[in-house]
Backbone as numpy.savetxt, mean C-alpha at the origin, in Angstrom:
# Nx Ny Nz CAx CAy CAz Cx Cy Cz
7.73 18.07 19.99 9.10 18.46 20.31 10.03 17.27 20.45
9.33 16.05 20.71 10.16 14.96 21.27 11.15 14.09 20.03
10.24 14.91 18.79 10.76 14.51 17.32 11.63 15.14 17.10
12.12 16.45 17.50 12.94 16.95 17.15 14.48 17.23 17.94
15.21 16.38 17.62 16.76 16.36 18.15 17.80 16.53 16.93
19.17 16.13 17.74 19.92 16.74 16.51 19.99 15.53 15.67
21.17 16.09 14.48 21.34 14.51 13.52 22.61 14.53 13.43
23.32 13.44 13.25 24.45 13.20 13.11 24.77 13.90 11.68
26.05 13.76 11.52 26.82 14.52 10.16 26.15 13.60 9.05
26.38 12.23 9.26 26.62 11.16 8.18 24.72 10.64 8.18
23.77 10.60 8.77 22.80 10.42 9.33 22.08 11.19 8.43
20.87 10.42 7.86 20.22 10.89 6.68 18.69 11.22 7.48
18.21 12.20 6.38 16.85 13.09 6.95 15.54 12.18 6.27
14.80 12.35 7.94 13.74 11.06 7.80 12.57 11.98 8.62
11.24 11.16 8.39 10.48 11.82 9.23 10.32 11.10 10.31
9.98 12.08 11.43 9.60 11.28 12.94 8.69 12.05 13.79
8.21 11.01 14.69 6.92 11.39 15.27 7.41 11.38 16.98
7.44 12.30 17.75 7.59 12.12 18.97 6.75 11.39 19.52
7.01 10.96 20.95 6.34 10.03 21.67 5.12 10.80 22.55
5.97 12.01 22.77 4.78 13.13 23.92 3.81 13.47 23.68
2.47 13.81 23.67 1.81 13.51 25.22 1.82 12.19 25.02
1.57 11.54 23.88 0.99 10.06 23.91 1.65 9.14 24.81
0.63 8.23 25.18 1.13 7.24 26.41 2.10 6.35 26.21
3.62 6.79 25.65 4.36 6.27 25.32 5.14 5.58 26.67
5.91 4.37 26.96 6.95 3.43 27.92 7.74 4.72 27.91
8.43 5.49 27.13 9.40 6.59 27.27 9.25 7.50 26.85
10.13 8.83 26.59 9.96 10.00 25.51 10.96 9.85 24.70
10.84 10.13 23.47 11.49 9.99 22.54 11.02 10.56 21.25
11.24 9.31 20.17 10.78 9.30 18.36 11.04 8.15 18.38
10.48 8.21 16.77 9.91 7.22 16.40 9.69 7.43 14.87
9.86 6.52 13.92 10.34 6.98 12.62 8.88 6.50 11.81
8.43 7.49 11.20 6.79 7.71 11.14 6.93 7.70 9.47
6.10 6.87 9.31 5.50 6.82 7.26 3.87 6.84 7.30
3.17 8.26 8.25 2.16 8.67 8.22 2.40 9.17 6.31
3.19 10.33 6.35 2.81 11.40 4.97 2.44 9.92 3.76
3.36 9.09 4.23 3.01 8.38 2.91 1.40 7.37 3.26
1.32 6.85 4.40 0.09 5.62 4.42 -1.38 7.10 4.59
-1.16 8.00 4.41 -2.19 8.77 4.61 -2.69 10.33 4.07
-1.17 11.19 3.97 -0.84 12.13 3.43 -0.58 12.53 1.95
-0.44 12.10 1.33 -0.08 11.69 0.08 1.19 12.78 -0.07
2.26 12.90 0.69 3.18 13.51 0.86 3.91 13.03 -0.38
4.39 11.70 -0.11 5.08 10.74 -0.78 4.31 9.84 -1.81
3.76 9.49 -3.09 3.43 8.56 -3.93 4.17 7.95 -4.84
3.51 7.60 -5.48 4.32 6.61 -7.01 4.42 7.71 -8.03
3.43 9.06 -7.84 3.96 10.23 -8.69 4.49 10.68 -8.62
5.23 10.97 -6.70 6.20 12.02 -6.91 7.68 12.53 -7.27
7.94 12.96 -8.18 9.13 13.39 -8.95 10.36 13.09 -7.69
11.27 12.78 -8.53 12.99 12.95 -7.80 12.81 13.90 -7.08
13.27 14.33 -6.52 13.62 15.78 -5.03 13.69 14.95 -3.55
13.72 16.05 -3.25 13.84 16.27 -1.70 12.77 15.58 -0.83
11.99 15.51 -1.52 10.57 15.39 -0.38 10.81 13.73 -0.62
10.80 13.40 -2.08 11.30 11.90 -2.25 12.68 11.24 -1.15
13.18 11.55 -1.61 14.34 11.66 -0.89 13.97 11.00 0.53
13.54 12.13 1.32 13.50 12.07 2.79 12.28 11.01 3.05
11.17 10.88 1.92 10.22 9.77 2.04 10.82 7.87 1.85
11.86 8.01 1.05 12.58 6.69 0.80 13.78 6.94 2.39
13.98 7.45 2.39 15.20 7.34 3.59 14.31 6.74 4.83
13.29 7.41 4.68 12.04 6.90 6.27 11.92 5.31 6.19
11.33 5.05 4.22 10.99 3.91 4.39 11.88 2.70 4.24
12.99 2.69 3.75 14.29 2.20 4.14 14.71 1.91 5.60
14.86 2.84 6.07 14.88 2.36 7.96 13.79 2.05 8.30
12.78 1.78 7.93 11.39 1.26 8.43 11.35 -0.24 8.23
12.22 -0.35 7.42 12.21 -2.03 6.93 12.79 -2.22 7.31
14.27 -1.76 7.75 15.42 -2.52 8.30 14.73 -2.86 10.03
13.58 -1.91 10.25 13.81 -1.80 11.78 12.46 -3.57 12.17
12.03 -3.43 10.95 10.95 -4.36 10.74 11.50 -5.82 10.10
12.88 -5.78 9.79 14.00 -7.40 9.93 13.43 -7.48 8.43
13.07 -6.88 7.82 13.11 -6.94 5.83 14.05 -8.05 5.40
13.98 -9.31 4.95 15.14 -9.84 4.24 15.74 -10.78 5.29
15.71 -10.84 6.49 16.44 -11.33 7.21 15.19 -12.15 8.11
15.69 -13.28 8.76 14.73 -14.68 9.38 14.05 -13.88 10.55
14.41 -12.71 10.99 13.54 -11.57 11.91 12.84 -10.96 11.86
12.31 -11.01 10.20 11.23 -10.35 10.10 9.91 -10.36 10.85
9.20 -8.76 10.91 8.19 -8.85 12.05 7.24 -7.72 11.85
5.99 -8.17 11.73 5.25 -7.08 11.89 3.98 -7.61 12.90
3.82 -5.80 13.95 2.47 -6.03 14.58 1.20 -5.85 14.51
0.37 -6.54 15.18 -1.41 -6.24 14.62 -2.00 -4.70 14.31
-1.00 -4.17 15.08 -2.00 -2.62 15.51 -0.83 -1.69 14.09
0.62 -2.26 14.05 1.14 -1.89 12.79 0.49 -0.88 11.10
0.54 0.12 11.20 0.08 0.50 9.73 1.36 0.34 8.46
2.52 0.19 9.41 4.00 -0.23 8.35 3.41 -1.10 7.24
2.00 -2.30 7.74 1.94 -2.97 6.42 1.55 -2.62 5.42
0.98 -1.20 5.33 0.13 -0.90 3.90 1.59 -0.10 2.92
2.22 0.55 3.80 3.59 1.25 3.41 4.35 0.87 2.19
4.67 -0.59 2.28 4.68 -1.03 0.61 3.91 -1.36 -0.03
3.20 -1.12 0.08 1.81 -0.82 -1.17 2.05 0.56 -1.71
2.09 1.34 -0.78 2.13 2.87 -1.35 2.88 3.05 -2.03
4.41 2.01 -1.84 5.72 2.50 -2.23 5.98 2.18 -3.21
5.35 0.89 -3.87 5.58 0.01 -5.34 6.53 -1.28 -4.81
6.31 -2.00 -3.54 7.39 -2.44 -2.88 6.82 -3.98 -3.33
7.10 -5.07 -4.45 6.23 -5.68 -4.81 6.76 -6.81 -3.41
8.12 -6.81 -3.04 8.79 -7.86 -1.94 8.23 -7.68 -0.78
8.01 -6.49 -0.29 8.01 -6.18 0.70 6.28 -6.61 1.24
5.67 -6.47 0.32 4.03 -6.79 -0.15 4.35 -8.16 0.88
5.08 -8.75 -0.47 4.77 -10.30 -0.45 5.44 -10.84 0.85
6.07 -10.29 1.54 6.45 -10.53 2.75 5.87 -10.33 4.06
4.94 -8.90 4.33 4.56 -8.32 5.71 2.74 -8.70 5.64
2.47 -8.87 4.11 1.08 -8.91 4.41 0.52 -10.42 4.61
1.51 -11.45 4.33 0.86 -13.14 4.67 1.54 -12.93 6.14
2.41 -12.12 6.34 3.00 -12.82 8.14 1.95 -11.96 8.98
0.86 -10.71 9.07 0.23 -9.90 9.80 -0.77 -10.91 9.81
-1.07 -11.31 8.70 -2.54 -12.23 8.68 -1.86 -13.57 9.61
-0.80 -14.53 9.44 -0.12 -15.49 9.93 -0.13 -15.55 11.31
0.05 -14.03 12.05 0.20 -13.49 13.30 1.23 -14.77 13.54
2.51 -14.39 13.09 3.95 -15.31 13.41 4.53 -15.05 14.59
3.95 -13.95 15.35 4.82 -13.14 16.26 3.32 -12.67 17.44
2.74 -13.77 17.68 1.44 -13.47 18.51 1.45 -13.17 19.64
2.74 -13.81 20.48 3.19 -13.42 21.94 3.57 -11.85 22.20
3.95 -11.28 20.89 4.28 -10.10 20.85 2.48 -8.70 21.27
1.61 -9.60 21.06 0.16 -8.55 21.09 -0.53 -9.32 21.57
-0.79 -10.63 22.01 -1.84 -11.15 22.32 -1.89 -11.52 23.68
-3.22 -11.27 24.34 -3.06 -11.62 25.64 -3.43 -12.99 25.90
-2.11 -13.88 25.81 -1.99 -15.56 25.58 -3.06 -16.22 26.90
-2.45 -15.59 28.03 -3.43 -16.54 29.20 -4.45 -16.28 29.09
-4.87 -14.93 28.99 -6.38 -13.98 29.25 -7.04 -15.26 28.52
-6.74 -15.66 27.14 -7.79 -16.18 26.22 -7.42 -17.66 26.49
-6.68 -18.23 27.21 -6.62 -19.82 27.12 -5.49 -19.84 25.90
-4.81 -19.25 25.24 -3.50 -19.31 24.90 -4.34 -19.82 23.30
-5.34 -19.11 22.84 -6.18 -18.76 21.58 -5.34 -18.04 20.90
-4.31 -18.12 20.01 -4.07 -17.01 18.80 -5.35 -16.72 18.09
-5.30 -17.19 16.94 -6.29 -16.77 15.57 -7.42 -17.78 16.22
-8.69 -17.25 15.81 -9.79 -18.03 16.14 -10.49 -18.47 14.28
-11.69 -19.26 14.55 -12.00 -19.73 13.05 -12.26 -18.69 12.18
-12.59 -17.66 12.90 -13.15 -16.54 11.89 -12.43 -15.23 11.71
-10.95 -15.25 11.86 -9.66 -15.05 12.03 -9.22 -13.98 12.40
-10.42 -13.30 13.47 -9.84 -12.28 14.23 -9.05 -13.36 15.62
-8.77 -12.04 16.63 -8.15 -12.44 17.57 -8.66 -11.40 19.10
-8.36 -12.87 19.87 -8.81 -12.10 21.26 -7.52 -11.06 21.87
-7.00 -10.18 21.02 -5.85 -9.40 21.52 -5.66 -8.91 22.78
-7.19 -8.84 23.55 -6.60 -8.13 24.96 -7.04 -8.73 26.26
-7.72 -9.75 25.13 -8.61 -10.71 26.73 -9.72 -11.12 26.22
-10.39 -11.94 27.43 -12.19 -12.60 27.08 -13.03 -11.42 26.26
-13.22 -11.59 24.96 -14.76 -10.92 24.42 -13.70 -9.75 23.36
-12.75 -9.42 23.69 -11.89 -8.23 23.04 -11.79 -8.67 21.98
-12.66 -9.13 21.14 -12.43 -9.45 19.29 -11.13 -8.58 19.08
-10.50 -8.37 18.03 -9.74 -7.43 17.35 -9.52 -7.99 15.96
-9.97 -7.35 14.97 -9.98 -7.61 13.38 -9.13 -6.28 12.87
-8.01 -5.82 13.96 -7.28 -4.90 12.68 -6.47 -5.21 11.71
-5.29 -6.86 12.04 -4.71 -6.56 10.98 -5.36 -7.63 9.81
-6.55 -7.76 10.20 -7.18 -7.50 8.60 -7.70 -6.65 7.88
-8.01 -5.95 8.49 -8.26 -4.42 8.14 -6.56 -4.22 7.40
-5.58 -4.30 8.34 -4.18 -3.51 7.56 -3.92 -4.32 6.21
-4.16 -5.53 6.16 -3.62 -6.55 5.39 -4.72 -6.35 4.17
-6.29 -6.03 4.40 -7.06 -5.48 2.90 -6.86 -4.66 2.87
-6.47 -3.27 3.64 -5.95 -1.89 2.50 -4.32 -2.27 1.95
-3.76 -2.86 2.33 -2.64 -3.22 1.33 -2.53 -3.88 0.38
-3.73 -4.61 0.08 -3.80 -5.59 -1.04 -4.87 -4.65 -1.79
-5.42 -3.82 -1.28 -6.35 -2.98 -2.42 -5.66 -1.86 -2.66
-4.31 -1.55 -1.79 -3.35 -0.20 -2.71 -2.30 -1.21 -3.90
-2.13 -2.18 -3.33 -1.25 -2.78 -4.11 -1.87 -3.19 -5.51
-3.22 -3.53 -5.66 -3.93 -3.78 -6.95 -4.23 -2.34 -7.73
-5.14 -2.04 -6.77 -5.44 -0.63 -7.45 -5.07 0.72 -7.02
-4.96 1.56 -6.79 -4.30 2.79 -6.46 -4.49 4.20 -7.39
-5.33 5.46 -6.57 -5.24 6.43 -7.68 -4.57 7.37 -6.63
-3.36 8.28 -7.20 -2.06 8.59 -6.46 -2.11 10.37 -7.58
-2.09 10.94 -6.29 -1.58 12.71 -7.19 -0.33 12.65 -7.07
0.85 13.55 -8.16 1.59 13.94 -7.87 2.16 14.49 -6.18
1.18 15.45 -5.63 1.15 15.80 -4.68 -0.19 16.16 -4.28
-0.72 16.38 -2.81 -1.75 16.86 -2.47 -2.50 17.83 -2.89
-3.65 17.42 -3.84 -5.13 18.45 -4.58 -4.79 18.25 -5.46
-3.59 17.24 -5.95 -3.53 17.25 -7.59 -4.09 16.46 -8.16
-3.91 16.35 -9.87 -4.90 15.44 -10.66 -4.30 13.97 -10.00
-5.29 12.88 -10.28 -4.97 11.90 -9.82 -4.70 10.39 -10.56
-3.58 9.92 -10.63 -3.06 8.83 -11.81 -3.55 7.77 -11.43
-4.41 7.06 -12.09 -4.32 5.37 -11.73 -3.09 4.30 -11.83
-3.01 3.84 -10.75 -2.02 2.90 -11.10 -2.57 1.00 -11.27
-2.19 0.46 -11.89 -2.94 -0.94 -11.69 -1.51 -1.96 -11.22
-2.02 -2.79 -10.18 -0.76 -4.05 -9.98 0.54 -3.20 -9.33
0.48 -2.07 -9.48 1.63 -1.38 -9.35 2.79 -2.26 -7.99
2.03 -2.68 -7.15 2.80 -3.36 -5.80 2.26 -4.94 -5.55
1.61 -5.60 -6.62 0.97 -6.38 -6.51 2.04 -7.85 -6.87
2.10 -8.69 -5.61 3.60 -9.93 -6.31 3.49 -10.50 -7.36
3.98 -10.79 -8.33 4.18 -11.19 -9.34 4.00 -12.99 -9.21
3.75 -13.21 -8.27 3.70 -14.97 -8.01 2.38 -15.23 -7.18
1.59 -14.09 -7.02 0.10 -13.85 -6.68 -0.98 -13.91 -7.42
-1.90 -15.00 -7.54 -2.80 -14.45 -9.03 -3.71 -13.39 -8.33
-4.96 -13.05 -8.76 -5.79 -11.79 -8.41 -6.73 -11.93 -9.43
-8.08 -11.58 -8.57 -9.31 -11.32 -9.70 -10.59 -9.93 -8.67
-10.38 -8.94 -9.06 -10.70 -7.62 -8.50 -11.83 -7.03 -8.83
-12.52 -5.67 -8.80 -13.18 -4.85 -9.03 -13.16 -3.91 -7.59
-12.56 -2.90 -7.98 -12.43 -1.83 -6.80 -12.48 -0.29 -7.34
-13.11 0.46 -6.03 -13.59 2.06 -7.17 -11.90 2.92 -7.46
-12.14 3.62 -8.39 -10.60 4.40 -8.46 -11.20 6.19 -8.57
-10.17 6.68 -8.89 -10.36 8.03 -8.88 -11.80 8.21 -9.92
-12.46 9.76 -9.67 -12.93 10.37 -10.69 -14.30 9.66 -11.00
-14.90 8.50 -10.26 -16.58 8.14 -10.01 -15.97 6.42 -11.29
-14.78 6.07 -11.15 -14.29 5.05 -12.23 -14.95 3.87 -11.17
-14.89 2.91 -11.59 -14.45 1.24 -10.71 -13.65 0.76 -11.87
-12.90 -0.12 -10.97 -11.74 -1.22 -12.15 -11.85 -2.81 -11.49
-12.27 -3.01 -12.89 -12.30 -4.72 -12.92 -11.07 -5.26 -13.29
-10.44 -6.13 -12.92 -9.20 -6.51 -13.14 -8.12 -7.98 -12.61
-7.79 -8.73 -14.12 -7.25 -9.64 -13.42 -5.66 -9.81 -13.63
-5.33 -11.05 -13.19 -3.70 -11.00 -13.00 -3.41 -12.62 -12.58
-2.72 -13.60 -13.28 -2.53 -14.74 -13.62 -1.39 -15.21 -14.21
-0.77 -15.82 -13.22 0.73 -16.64 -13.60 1.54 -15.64 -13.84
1.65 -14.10 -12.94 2.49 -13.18 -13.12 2.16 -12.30 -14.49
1.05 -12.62 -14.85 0.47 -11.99 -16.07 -0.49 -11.06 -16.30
-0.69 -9.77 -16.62 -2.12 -9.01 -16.31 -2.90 -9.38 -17.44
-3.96 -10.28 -16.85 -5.46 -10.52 -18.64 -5.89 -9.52 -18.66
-6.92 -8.78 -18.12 -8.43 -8.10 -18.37 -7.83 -6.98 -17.05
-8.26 -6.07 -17.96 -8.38 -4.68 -17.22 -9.67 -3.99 -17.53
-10.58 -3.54 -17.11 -11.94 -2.86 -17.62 -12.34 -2.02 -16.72
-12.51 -0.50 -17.03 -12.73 0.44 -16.55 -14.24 1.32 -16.85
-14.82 1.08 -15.86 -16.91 1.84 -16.19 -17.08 2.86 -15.44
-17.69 4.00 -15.93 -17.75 4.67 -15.18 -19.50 5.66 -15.54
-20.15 5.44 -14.66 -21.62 6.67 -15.09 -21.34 8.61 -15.33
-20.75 8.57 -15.26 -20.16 9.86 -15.06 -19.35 10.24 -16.09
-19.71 11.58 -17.08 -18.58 12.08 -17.91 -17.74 12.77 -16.97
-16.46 11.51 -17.25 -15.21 12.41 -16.82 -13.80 11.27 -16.85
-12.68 12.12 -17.52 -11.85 11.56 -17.72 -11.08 11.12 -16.62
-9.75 10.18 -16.73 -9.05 9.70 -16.09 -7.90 9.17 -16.31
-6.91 9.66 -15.84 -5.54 9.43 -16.51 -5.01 8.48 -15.85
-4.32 7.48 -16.60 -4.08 6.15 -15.91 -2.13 5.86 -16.50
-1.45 5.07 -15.67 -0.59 4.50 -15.84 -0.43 3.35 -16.43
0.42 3.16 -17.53 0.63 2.03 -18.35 0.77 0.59 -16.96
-0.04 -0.01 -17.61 -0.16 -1.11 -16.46 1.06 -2.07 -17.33
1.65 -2.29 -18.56 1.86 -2.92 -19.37 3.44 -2.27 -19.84
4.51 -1.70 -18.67 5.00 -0.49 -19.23 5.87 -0.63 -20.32
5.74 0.12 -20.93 6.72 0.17 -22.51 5.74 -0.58 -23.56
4.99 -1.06 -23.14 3.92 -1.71 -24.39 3.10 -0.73 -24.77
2.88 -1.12 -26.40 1.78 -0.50 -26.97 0.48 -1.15 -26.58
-0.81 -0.68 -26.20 -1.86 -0.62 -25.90 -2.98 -0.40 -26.54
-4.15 -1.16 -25.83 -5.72 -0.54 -26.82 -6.49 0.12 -26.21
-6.89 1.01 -26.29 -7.76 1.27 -25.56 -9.08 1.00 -26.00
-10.18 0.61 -25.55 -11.48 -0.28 -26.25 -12.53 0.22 -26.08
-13.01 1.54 -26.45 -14.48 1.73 -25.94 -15.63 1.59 -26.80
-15.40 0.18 -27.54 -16.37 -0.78 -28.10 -16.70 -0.21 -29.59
-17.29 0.76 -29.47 -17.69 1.28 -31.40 -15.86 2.17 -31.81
-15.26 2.89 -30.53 -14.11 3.24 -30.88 -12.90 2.30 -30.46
-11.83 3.00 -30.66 -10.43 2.22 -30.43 -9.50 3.58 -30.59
-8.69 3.33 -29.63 -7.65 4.17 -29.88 -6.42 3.24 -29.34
-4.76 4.21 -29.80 -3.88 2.90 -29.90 -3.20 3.98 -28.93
-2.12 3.25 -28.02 -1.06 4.42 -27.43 0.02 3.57 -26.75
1.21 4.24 -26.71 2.45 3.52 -26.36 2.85 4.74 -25.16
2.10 5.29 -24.65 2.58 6.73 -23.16 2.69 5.47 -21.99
3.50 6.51 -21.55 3.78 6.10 -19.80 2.47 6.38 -19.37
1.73 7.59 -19.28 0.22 7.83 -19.30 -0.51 8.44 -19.88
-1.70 7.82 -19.82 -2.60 7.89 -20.78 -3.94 8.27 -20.41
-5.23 9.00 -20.85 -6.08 9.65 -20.42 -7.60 8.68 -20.94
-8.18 8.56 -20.58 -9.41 7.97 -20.73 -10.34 8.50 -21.07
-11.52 8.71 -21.45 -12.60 9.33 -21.74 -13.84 8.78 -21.13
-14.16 7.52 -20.46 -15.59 6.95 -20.42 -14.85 4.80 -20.12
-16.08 5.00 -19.96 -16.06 3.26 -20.09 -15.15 2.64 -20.97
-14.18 1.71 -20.85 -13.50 0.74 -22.09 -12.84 -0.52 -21.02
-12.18 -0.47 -21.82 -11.11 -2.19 -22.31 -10.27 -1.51 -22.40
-9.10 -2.03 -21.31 -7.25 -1.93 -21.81 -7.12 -3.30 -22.05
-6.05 -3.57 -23.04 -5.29 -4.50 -23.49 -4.10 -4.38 -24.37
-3.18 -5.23 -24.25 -1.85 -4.87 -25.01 -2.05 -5.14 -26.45
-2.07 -4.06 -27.75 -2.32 -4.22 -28.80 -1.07 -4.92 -29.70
């Protein structure tokens, strides 16, 4: 209930999460990008509308509230905001929230400084967040699911639907990368990315069953390589059959 108040005239429609029962300092809201880091409310498939709409309006004030662009930028350990541009195709936003979570730039903000002898990051780069012995390794945990939505990603239109691969889709362009992570449909993808460049894409899978993938290469014509065959295609997406080789033909 605590989510739900009025809205101003000019005041755009976002999602939010009340504070009640949870052991919130106050009652209130709180501007929530669950549907997208979990729901698949919001993806890289879903069409123009409404639901888009109100999913970009969330994540727009989510950045502003998180100093996006400006010397205030800030994110916290326990934070899931960092995987959010990954989901979104946010290649800046990537390259911005996921070196400062790991950086912990803002440690006074979560760490209990005296408890530990005034220890931020330790050698093995968790942190004593709440005191003597309190390891805490989440935002590496937040900081590898954002670098493994940002490389690889398989995204439905909407929830139970077929599911698109995306490759690099949020991945910085001034980042190199050398991967293998599972994707939709029993696939894994091997995959690299160099001097802002995608080399080698290779997709195996034991299992008959197709998989429809997004031009990693967009507007290029393509190969698809499954060694005795070849097929050629210039689609936004494209369907797979088995094991191959993408490359730009």
């Amino acid at each position: 209930p605590g989510a739900l108040t009025p809205r101003q005239a000019d005041e755009k429609v976002m999602w939010c999460c009340g504070t009640e029962p949870a052991r919130m300092s106050k009652p209130g809201f709180y501007h929530n990008l669950d549907p997208v880091n979990i729901y698949h409310l919001l993806t890289l498939e879903t069409p123009q509308g409404r639901l888009r709409e109100i999913g970009e309006n969330t994540y727009e004030h989510c950045l502003k509230e998180h100093g996006f662009g400006t010397k205030d930028a800030n994110v916290g350990e326990l934070e899931p905001f960092v995987i959010s541009p990954s989901k979104m195709g946010d290649k800046k936003a990537v390259e911005c929230f996921v070196p400062m979570i790991l950086r912990d730039v803002n440690p006074e903000n979560f760490t209990d400084r005296r408890g530990t002898a005034y220890t931020v990051i330790l050698d093995n780069r968790m942190t004593l967040r709440e005191g003597v012995q309190a390891l805490g390794a989440q935002r590496i945990g937040q900081a590898s699911e954002s670098i493994a939505c940002a490389l690889c990603s398989s995204v439905p239109t909407e929830p139970g639907e077929e599911p698109v691969l995306h490759l690099f889709a949020a991945y910085p362009d001034s980042w190199d990368a050398s991967f293998r992570l599972p994707a939709a449909n029993g696939y894994w993808v091997k995959g690299e990315k160099k001097d802002g460049q995608i080399r080698n894409i290779e997709l195996y899978t034991k299992r008959e069953a197709d998989l429809k993938v997004y031009n990693p290469w967009k507007g290029s014509r393509i190969c698809i390589d499954y060694g005795e065959d070849r097929e050629y295609t210039e689609a936004e997406r494209f369907v797979i059959h088995g094991s191959c080789k993408l490359y730009p033909a």
